[in-house]
Short mmCIF file of C-alpha atoms and ligand atoms in Angstrom, two decimals:
data_model
loop_
_atom_site.label_atom_id
_atom_site.label_comp_id
_atom_site.label_asym_id
_atom_site.label_seq_id
_atom_site.Cartn_x
_atom_site.Cartn_y
_atom_site.Cartn_z
CA MET A 8 -9.31 -27.80 63.20
CA ALA A 9 -6.14 -28.97 61.35
CA ARG A 10 -4.52 -32.15 62.65
CA ARG A 11 -1.00 -31.33 64.45
CA ALA A 12 2.19 -33.47 64.05
CA LEU A 13 5.58 -33.10 65.50
CA VAL A 14 8.59 -33.87 63.39
CA VAL A 15 11.88 -34.58 65.22
CA GLY A 16 15.03 -34.22 63.57
CA SER A 17 16.79 -31.74 61.57
CA GLY A 18 17.90 -33.06 58.28
CA GLY A 19 16.50 -33.52 54.46
CA ARG A 20 14.42 -36.65 55.49
CA GLU A 21 12.63 -34.56 58.19
CA HIS A 22 12.08 -31.54 55.52
CA ALA A 23 10.59 -34.24 53.25
CA LEU A 24 8.36 -35.35 55.94
CA VAL A 25 7.40 -32.02 56.96
CA ARG A 26 6.33 -30.85 53.59
CA ALA A 27 4.35 -34.11 52.77
CA LEU A 28 2.46 -33.50 55.91
CA ALA A 29 1.93 -29.78 55.18
CA ARG A 30 0.64 -30.53 51.79
CA THR A 31 -2.20 -32.41 53.02
CA GLY A 32 -3.19 -29.68 55.54
CA TRP A 33 -1.58 -30.77 58.58
CA ALA A 34 -0.18 -28.14 60.79
CA VAL A 35 3.44 -29.21 61.67
CA LEU A 36 5.85 -28.62 64.55
CA ALA A 37 9.53 -29.37 64.13
CA ALA A 38 12.51 -29.85 66.65
CA PRO A 39 15.15 -29.00 66.25
CA GLY A 40 14.56 -28.14 62.33
CA ASN A 41 16.67 -26.14 60.21
CA PRO A 42 16.09 -23.02 57.89
CA GLY A 43 14.27 -24.69 55.40
CA ILE A 44 12.08 -26.66 57.74
CA ALA A 45 11.32 -23.21 59.26
CA ALA A 46 9.57 -22.06 56.28
CA ASP A 47 7.10 -25.01 56.41
CA ALA A 48 6.78 -25.68 60.06
CA ASP A 49 6.82 -23.98 63.52
CA VAL A 50 10.32 -24.87 64.76
CA ARG A 51 11.37 -25.19 68.05
CA ASP A 52 14.72 -25.27 69.25
CA ILE A 53 14.81 -28.22 71.43
CA PRO A 54 17.64 -30.93 70.88
CA MET A 55 16.99 -34.44 69.99
CA SER A 56 18.34 -35.76 73.21
CA ASP A 57 16.19 -33.75 75.38
CA HIS A 58 13.17 -36.17 75.67
CA ASP A 59 11.61 -34.28 78.49
CA ALA A 60 11.32 -31.16 76.51
CA LEU A 61 10.16 -33.04 73.60
CA VAL A 62 7.35 -34.73 75.38
CA ALA A 63 6.57 -31.50 77.26
CA LEU A 64 6.16 -29.79 73.75
CA ALA A 65 4.14 -32.61 72.36
CA VAL A 66 1.74 -32.67 75.42
CA GLY A 67 1.57 -28.97 75.70
CA GLU A 68 0.94 -28.38 72.16
CA GLY A 69 -1.68 -31.23 71.99
CA VAL A 70 -0.33 -32.79 68.90
CA ASP A 71 -2.00 -35.67 67.17
CA LEU A 72 1.10 -37.66 65.91
CA VAL A 73 5.06 -37.42 66.35
CA VAL A 74 7.27 -38.81 63.93
CA VAL A 75 10.78 -39.19 64.93
CA GLY A 76 13.43 -38.97 61.90
CA PRO A 77 16.55 -40.55 63.11
CA GLU A 78 17.54 -43.62 64.74
CA ALA A 79 19.62 -42.30 67.87
CA PRO A 80 16.56 -40.82 69.69
CA LEU A 81 14.54 -44.05 68.98
CA VAL A 82 17.22 -46.15 70.37
CA ALA A 83 17.47 -44.07 73.39
CA GLY A 84 13.94 -44.51 74.14
CA LEU A 85 12.13 -41.19 72.95
CA ALA A 86 9.07 -43.26 71.50
CA ASP A 87 8.73 -44.78 75.02
CA ALA A 88 8.55 -41.69 76.74
CA LEU A 89 6.24 -39.90 74.20
CA ARG A 90 3.77 -43.10 74.51
CA GLY A 91 4.05 -42.95 78.24
CA ALA A 92 2.58 -39.52 77.79
CA GLY A 93 -0.21 -40.75 75.70
CA ILE A 94 1.26 -39.28 72.52
CA PRO A 95 0.66 -41.26 69.22
CA VAL A 96 4.12 -41.65 67.81
CA LEU A 97 5.52 -43.35 64.34
CA GLY A 98 8.72 -44.82 65.95
CA PRO A 99 9.73 -48.41 67.74
CA SER A 100 10.07 -48.48 71.41
CA ALA A 101 13.89 -48.55 72.60
CA ALA A 102 13.57 -52.28 72.71
CA ALA A 103 12.40 -53.02 68.94
CA ALA A 104 14.80 -50.18 67.92
CA GLN A 105 17.48 -52.84 68.51
CA LEU A 106 16.92 -54.00 65.08
CA GLU A 107 18.87 -51.27 63.88
CA GLY A 108 20.71 -50.58 67.20
CA SER A 109 22.46 -54.11 67.33
CA LYS A 110 23.43 -55.83 64.22
CA ALA A 111 23.80 -58.94 66.28
CA PHE A 112 20.15 -58.84 67.55
CA ALA A 113 18.84 -58.17 64.08
CA LYS A 114 20.71 -61.38 62.93
CA GLU A 115 19.26 -63.16 65.68
CA ILE A 116 15.59 -61.95 64.83
CA MET A 117 16.46 -62.68 60.96
CA ILE A 118 17.46 -66.33 61.77
CA ALA A 119 14.46 -66.97 64.06
CA ALA A 120 11.92 -65.64 61.45
CA GLY A 121 13.54 -67.45 58.59
CA VAL A 122 14.42 -64.36 56.75
CA PRO A 123 17.05 -64.63 54.13
CA THR A 124 20.42 -62.99 55.21
CA ALA A 125 24.19 -63.46 54.65
CA ARG A 126 25.73 -65.93 56.72
CA SER A 127 27.71 -64.41 59.73
CA THR A 128 29.20 -65.00 63.25
CA THR A 129 29.02 -62.61 66.12
CA VAL A 130 32.63 -62.19 67.82
CA THR A 131 33.93 -60.15 70.82
CA ASP A 132 37.79 -60.88 70.19
CA VAL A 133 39.97 -60.69 67.21
CA ASP A 134 40.95 -64.46 67.12
CA ALA A 135 37.25 -65.41 66.88
CA GLY A 136 36.90 -62.89 64.27
CA MET A 137 39.78 -64.04 62.15
CA ALA A 138 38.63 -67.69 62.60
CA ALA A 139 35.26 -66.56 61.07
CA VAL A 140 37.19 -64.52 58.34
CA ALA A 141 38.78 -67.88 57.37
CA ASP A 142 35.91 -69.54 57.29
CA TYR A 143 34.01 -67.34 54.98
CA GLY A 144 36.90 -66.06 52.84
CA VAL A 145 37.35 -62.52 51.51
CA PRO A 146 35.88 -60.11 50.45
CA LEU A 147 33.49 -59.90 53.57
CA ALA A 148 31.99 -57.51 55.72
CA ILE A 149 32.97 -56.52 59.24
CA LYS A 150 30.24 -54.65 61.11
CA ALA A 151 30.25 -52.89 64.31
CA ASP A 152 27.08 -54.07 66.32
CA GLY A 153 25.95 -50.85 67.57
CA LEU A 154 25.26 -47.31 66.07
CA ALA A 155 28.20 -45.78 64.16
CA ALA A 156 26.79 -43.02 62.47
CA GLY A 157 26.78 -45.04 59.30
CA LYS A 158 30.35 -45.57 59.51
CA GLY A 159 30.62 -49.08 60.89
CA VAL A 160 30.74 -51.38 58.20
CA VAL A 161 34.11 -52.20 56.65
CA ILE A 162 34.39 -54.25 53.35
CA ALA A 163 37.65 -56.21 53.78
CA GLN A 164 39.16 -57.21 50.62
CA SER A 165 41.92 -59.15 52.24
CA GLU A 166 42.78 -61.22 55.42
CA ALA A 167 45.13 -58.20 56.71
CA GLU A 168 42.26 -55.55 56.19
CA ALA A 169 39.80 -57.82 57.99
CA ARG A 170 42.33 -58.17 60.86
CA GLU A 171 42.82 -54.48 60.73
CA ALA A 172 39.16 -53.67 61.29
CA LEU A 173 38.67 -56.31 63.99
CA VAL A 174 41.49 -54.71 65.93
CA ALA A 175 40.20 -51.08 65.38
CA MET A 176 36.70 -51.94 66.54
CA LEU A 177 37.42 -54.56 69.07
CA ASP A 178 40.63 -53.66 70.62
CA ASP A 179 41.28 -50.01 69.87
CA ALA A 180 37.57 -49.09 70.29
CA VAL A 181 37.41 -46.69 67.57
CA PHE A 182 33.38 -46.74 67.78
CA GLY A 183 33.57 -46.89 71.65
CA ASP A 184 30.96 -49.54 72.95
CA ALA A 185 29.16 -49.69 69.54
CA GLY A 186 32.18 -52.01 68.25
CA ARG A 187 32.82 -53.96 71.35
CA THR A 188 30.83 -56.89 69.53
CA VAL A 189 31.33 -57.40 65.85
CA VAL A 190 29.50 -59.32 63.19
CA VAL A 191 31.59 -60.78 60.53
CA GLU A 192 29.38 -61.46 57.56
CA GLU A 193 30.15 -63.35 54.25
CA GLY A 194 30.50 -61.00 51.17
CA LEU A 195 27.63 -60.93 48.75
CA VAL A 196 27.46 -59.30 45.51
CA GLY A 197 24.57 -57.89 43.60
CA PRO A 198 22.42 -54.67 43.18
CA GLU A 199 21.02 -53.12 46.33
CA VAL A 200 17.51 -51.83 47.07
CA SER A 201 15.85 -50.17 50.01
CA LEU A 202 12.33 -51.30 50.84
CA LEU A 203 10.59 -49.40 53.60
CA ALA A 204 7.51 -50.45 55.15
CA ILE A 205 5.52 -49.01 58.01
CA SER A 206 3.87 -51.20 60.75
CA ASP A 207 1.45 -50.77 63.56
CA GLY A 208 2.84 -53.71 65.12
CA THR A 209 0.75 -56.39 62.96
CA ALA A 210 -0.09 -54.91 59.70
CA VAL A 211 2.66 -54.09 57.03
CA ALA A 212 2.32 -51.15 54.66
CA ARG A 213 4.98 -51.05 51.99
CA PHE A 214 6.22 -47.99 50.02
CA PRO A 215 7.68 -48.67 46.74
CA ALA A 216 11.16 -49.91 46.11
CA ALA A 217 14.04 -47.21 46.31
CA ARG A 218 17.48 -46.93 45.63
CA ASP A 219 20.23 -44.81 47.02
CA TYR A 220 23.78 -43.67 46.09
CA LYS A 221 26.19 -44.06 48.73
CA PRO A 222 29.78 -43.24 47.17
CA ILE A 223 30.78 -39.74 46.75
CA GLY A 224 31.82 -40.37 42.98
CA GLU A 225 30.07 -41.03 39.73
CA GLY A 226 29.96 -44.73 38.79
CA ASN A 227 29.88 -45.44 42.53
CA THR A 228 33.63 -44.82 43.20
CA GLY A 229 35.24 -43.02 45.98
CA PRO A 230 34.49 -43.13 49.87
CA ASN A 231 30.72 -43.77 51.13
CA THR A 232 28.72 -40.95 52.28
CA GLY A 233 25.10 -40.62 54.05
CA GLY A 234 23.85 -40.93 50.44
CA MET A 235 24.17 -38.80 47.33
CA GLY A 236 20.74 -39.07 45.84
CA SER A 237 17.84 -41.49 45.62
CA VAL A 238 15.27 -42.71 43.10
CA SER A 239 12.14 -44.58 43.13
CA PRO A 240 10.74 -46.76 41.53
CA VAL A 241 13.55 -49.31 40.89
CA PRO A 242 12.80 -50.91 37.55
CA ASP A 243 14.28 -54.07 38.50
CA ILE A 244 12.08 -54.37 41.78
CA PRO A 245 8.55 -53.92 40.24
CA ASP A 246 5.47 -53.99 42.73
CA HIS A 247 4.69 -57.64 42.67
CA LEU A 248 8.43 -58.41 43.66
CA ALA A 249 8.12 -55.76 46.32
CA ASP A 250 4.96 -57.35 47.74
CA GLN A 251 6.78 -60.81 47.68
CA LEU A 252 9.76 -59.39 49.55
CA VAL A 253 7.63 -57.96 52.14
CA GLU A 254 6.05 -61.69 52.70
CA GLU A 255 9.71 -63.19 52.75
CA VAL A 256 11.23 -60.18 55.03
CA HIS A 257 9.12 -57.49 56.73
CA ARG A 258 6.09 -59.61 57.76
CA PRO A 259 8.04 -62.40 59.45
CA VAL A 260 10.18 -60.02 61.30
CA ILE A 261 7.06 -57.97 62.40
CA LYS A 262 5.63 -61.42 63.59
CA GLU A 263 8.81 -62.37 65.30
CA MET A 264 9.18 -59.19 67.18
CA ALA A 265 5.41 -59.49 68.39
CA ARG A 266 5.83 -63.14 69.57
CA ARG A 267 8.69 -61.82 71.73
CA GLY A 268 6.59 -59.14 73.25
CA ILE A 269 8.53 -56.58 71.69
CA PRO A 270 5.90 -55.15 68.94
CA PHE A 271 7.49 -53.15 66.24
CA ASN A 272 5.65 -49.96 65.51
CA GLY A 273 7.21 -47.45 63.20
CA VAL A 274 9.28 -47.73 59.90
CA LEU A 275 10.94 -51.09 59.11
CA TYR A 276 13.58 -50.27 56.22
CA ALA A 277 15.23 -53.40 54.93
CA GLY A 278 18.55 -52.84 53.34
CA LEU A 279 18.75 -55.61 50.63
CA MET A 280 21.00 -57.18 48.30
CA MET A 281 19.76 -58.86 45.23
CA THR A 282 22.14 -61.91 44.94
CA PRO A 283 22.30 -64.65 42.56
CA GLY A 284 21.20 -66.82 45.36
CA GLY A 285 17.99 -64.43 45.95
CA PRO A 286 17.34 -61.67 48.04
CA LYS A 287 19.53 -60.86 51.00
CA VAL A 288 18.86 -58.51 53.96
CA LEU A 289 21.92 -56.43 54.89
CA GLU A 290 20.59 -54.52 57.45
CA PHE A 291 17.45 -53.00 58.88
CA ASN A 292 16.90 -49.54 59.88
CA VAL A 293 14.05 -48.48 62.11
CA ARG A 294 13.18 -45.23 60.37
CA PHE A 295 12.72 -43.70 57.09
CA GLY A 296 16.00 -43.51 55.19
CA ASP A 297 17.76 -40.39 54.13
CA PRO A 298 17.88 -39.74 51.14
CA GLU A 299 15.28 -42.35 49.93
CA THR A 300 12.47 -40.37 51.83
CA GLN A 301 13.14 -37.27 49.57
CA ALA A 302 12.36 -39.30 46.62
CA LEU A 303 9.68 -41.51 48.04
CA LEU A 304 7.40 -39.21 49.81
CA PRO A 305 6.71 -36.83 47.01
CA ARG A 306 5.00 -40.01 45.43
CA VAL A 307 2.84 -40.67 48.23
CA GLU A 308 -0.98 -40.06 47.18
CA GLY A 309 -3.43 -38.98 49.85
CA ASP A 310 -2.99 -38.09 53.23
CA LEU A 311 0.43 -39.34 54.57
CA GLY A 312 -0.13 -38.23 58.07
CA GLU A 313 -3.68 -40.20 58.25
CA ILE A 314 -1.44 -43.31 57.02
CA LEU A 315 1.18 -42.55 59.62
CA LEU A 316 -1.28 -41.93 62.41
CA ALA A 317 -2.98 -45.16 61.88
CA ALA A 318 0.44 -47.08 62.10
CA ALA A 319 1.15 -45.19 65.37
CA SER A 320 -2.06 -45.63 67.17
CA GLY A 321 -3.18 -49.26 65.52
CA GLY A 322 -5.47 -50.12 62.59
CA LEU A 323 -3.38 -49.56 59.82
CA ALA A 324 -4.58 -50.94 56.42
CA ASP A 325 -2.69 -54.20 55.50
CA SER A 326 -1.77 -53.05 52.07
CA PRO A 327 0.89 -50.82 50.26
CA VAL A 328 1.06 -47.12 50.62
CA PRO A 329 -0.93 -45.40 47.63
CA VAL A 330 1.71 -43.55 45.45
CA SER A 331 1.69 -42.02 42.13
CA GLY A 332 2.90 -43.79 39.02
CA GLU A 333 5.26 -41.08 38.18
CA ALA A 334 9.07 -41.61 38.97
CA SER A 335 10.96 -39.45 41.41
CA VAL A 336 14.67 -38.78 41.63
CA ALA A 337 16.46 -36.53 44.30
CA VAL A 338 19.95 -35.47 43.84
CA VAL A 339 22.11 -34.42 46.74
CA LEU A 340 24.25 -31.31 46.86
CA ALA A 341 27.09 -31.74 49.48
CA ALA A 342 29.65 -29.35 50.63
CA ALA A 343 33.27 -28.86 49.94
CA ASN A 344 35.45 -31.43 51.35
CA TYR A 345 32.53 -33.94 52.27
CA PRO A 346 32.62 -36.69 53.02
CA GLY A 347 35.72 -35.44 55.08
CA ASP A 348 35.15 -32.66 57.49
CA PRO A 349 32.80 -30.44 55.33
CA ARG A 350 33.58 -26.85 54.93
CA THR A 351 30.83 -24.57 56.42
CA GLY A 352 29.72 -21.19 55.70
CA ASP A 353 29.44 -21.05 52.06
CA VAL A 354 26.56 -18.79 50.85
CA ILE A 355 23.89 -20.78 49.05
CA THR A 356 21.86 -19.24 46.00
CA GLY A 357 19.22 -20.28 43.62
CA ILE A 358 16.79 -22.16 45.84
CA ASP A 359 13.79 -20.09 44.59
CA ASP A 360 14.99 -20.47 40.97
CA ALA A 361 15.09 -24.25 41.51
CA LEU A 362 11.56 -24.07 43.28
CA ALA A 363 10.35 -22.10 40.30
CA THR A 364 10.77 -24.97 37.97
CA GLY A 365 8.39 -27.01 40.07
CA ALA A 366 11.26 -29.12 41.69
CA GLU A 367 11.43 -29.59 45.45
CA VAL A 368 14.37 -28.47 47.45
CA PHE A 369 14.81 -30.21 50.92
CA GLN A 370 17.37 -28.76 53.22
CA ALA A 371 19.65 -30.65 55.46
CA GLY A 372 22.87 -28.87 56.28
CA THR A 373 22.09 -25.35 56.02
CA ALA A 374 22.09 -22.30 58.50
CA LEU A 375 21.63 -18.77 58.41
CA ASN A 376 24.65 -16.64 59.08
CA ALA A 377 25.08 -13.29 60.77
CA ASP A 378 23.90 -11.49 57.80
CA GLY A 379 21.01 -13.69 57.42
CA GLU A 380 22.12 -15.38 54.42
CA LEU A 381 21.31 -19.03 53.80
CA VAL A 382 25.06 -20.89 54.19
CA THR A 383 26.51 -24.37 54.10
CA ALA A 384 26.30 -26.03 57.54
CA GLY A 385 27.00 -29.80 57.05
CA GLY A 386 28.20 -32.34 54.54
CA ARG A 387 25.19 -33.13 52.84
CA VAL A 388 23.57 -29.52 52.13
CA LEU A 389 20.18 -30.10 50.44
CA ALA A 390 18.54 -32.41 47.95
CA VAL A 391 16.59 -31.30 44.88
CA GLN A 392 13.70 -33.62 43.99
CA ALA A 393 11.55 -33.96 40.88
CA ARG A 394 8.75 -36.07 39.43
CA GLY A 395 8.31 -37.08 35.95
CA VAL A 396 6.40 -39.56 33.84
CA THR A 397 9.29 -41.55 33.23
CA LEU A 398 12.45 -41.81 35.27
CA GLU A 399 14.29 -40.13 32.78
CA LEU A 400 12.27 -37.11 32.74
CA ALA A 401 12.16 -36.94 36.63
CA ARG A 402 15.96 -37.21 36.35
CA GLU A 403 16.29 -34.25 33.77
CA ARG A 404 13.93 -32.03 36.05
CA ALA A 405 15.76 -32.93 39.14
CA TYR A 406 19.15 -32.00 37.62
CA ALA A 407 17.66 -28.86 35.83
CA GLY A 408 16.73 -27.92 39.70
CA ALA A 409 19.94 -28.84 41.05
CA ASP A 410 21.95 -26.96 38.29
CA LEU A 411 20.16 -23.67 39.57
CA VAL A 412 21.41 -24.04 43.07
CA THR A 413 24.92 -23.03 43.59
CA PHE A 414 27.55 -22.62 46.21
CA ASP A 415 31.31 -22.57 46.52
CA GLY A 416 32.63 -26.40 46.62
CA LYS A 417 29.35 -27.75 45.59
CA GLN A 418 29.53 -31.58 44.85
CA MET A 419 27.05 -33.30 43.05
CA ARG A 420 27.03 -36.71 41.10
CA ARG A 421 25.74 -36.63 37.84
CA ASP A 422 24.70 -40.28 37.40
CA ILE A 423 21.85 -40.51 39.83
CA ALA A 424 19.10 -42.73 38.42
CA ALA A 425 21.18 -42.82 35.14
CA GLY A 426 20.63 -45.63 32.63
CA MET A 427 17.51 -47.20 34.62
CA ASP A 428 14.86 -46.54 31.83
CA GLY A 429 15.53 -49.87 30.32
P1 LIG B 523 25.10 -51.84 56.17
O1 LIG B 523 25.10 -50.73 57.04
O2 LIG B 523 25.03 -53.30 56.82
O3 LIG B 523 23.84 -52.04 54.99
O4 LIG B 523 26.16 -51.80 55.08
C1 LIG B 523 26.66 -50.86 54.52
C2 LIG B 523 27.06 -51.12 52.97
O5 LIG B 523 28.05 -52.06 52.85
C3 LIG B 523 25.78 -51.72 52.23
O6 LIG B 523 24.88 -50.90 51.74
C4 LIG B 523 26.69 -52.49 51.23
O7 LIG B 523 26.91 -51.95 50.01
C5 LIG B 523 27.79 -53.05 51.90
N1 LIG B 523 27.53 -54.45 52.57
C6 LIG B 523 27.08 -54.66 53.84
N2 LIG B 523 27.02 -56.02 53.95
C7 LIG B 523 27.60 -56.53 52.87
C8 LIG B 523 27.98 -57.81 52.66
N3 LIG B 523 27.48 -59.04 53.31
N4 LIG B 523 28.56 -58.20 51.29
C9 LIG B 523 28.92 -57.05 50.53
N5 LIG B 523 28.57 -56.03 50.95
C10 LIG B 523 28.15 -55.59 52.13
#
């Protein structure tokens, strides 16, 4: 009988997970899913916040593995609840998820583990914050400690901007409790890279390096988004360098967490900046990245579910996840007005045409309207992904697919993975 997995979440990352599992014969359940996921999985309309119902579903269906997509349910303890019911789950406990849930905690772990990261000071009032600002000089980063839906980091170009950010977070509580503690961090420069690895608490299996594109505009201009595209591999981070980064970053963190009695089981995603002074960690995430996952998982060779299950239940091989040598590019199509309040309800056409080219289409912010038409229902609507023997070929194929998908107000960067081939 086919193995059964439950994927928790409703975005493009979860659609990519569902497809990667289904491709190797897993029967997949998803909650709450989206219309794209519903084509590949048995979707149940259970909100991610309803842990009791998710545990009941996993137990009732006898699933072999649960993969939790987003960070919020992990920080809220969903993995603990599932493990408590005897279900193997890829995702850290609430305590271990603090690596993403608290930037101050992540800094503490990095310092204890000797992991290279920007100098920083953790503060709870504006005066202390401004003292740190004077110390580091601008530009620098002001970071809300807790989860702020990806909006909690301000790069301040002047002392006035730094003060404004500190006051907004600490005095005006724009991020609520997430901003009651703030990390003031020295400004770094250099190319960024995402290096994801999975762990069973001891072993570390990395994926190849990936890069995402945060700003809405070409040439990395305009406001930040959740991510407008992604690519893997990253030519400046070859495998031997990725291996070295795992030894300098992921492994010491996994060891330090175990030493503290809060073993880390799940995806440890390091957001790194390759500075002139060497690689430095900007942040940890405790789950797959979105949209890096949409580029990474189509490269995985063999049974992804088996690897994730080994991470969830112990006995993970301490070696990189096997991947195809082909490059992979994912281009995000966003709705009108994103990253502001996105317009919804625009009818989407051309997905079948894009699929017919051999591209993958991972849905994120989509819904069915009263007439049964697929419409936009969120900022990032979907991602079109393709592989190729070179980055340029993968890029051409991804854009050929992406050009076939249309809806009013469609926003798409034309420069995802551009100019990387050497
Ligand atoms: P984070 O969520 O901590 O990764 O920060 C979001 C983005 O802010 C990063 O992807 C960087 O582009 C930028 N950033 C974060 N920390 C710094 C820093 N210390 N210096 C310069 N840029 C930063």
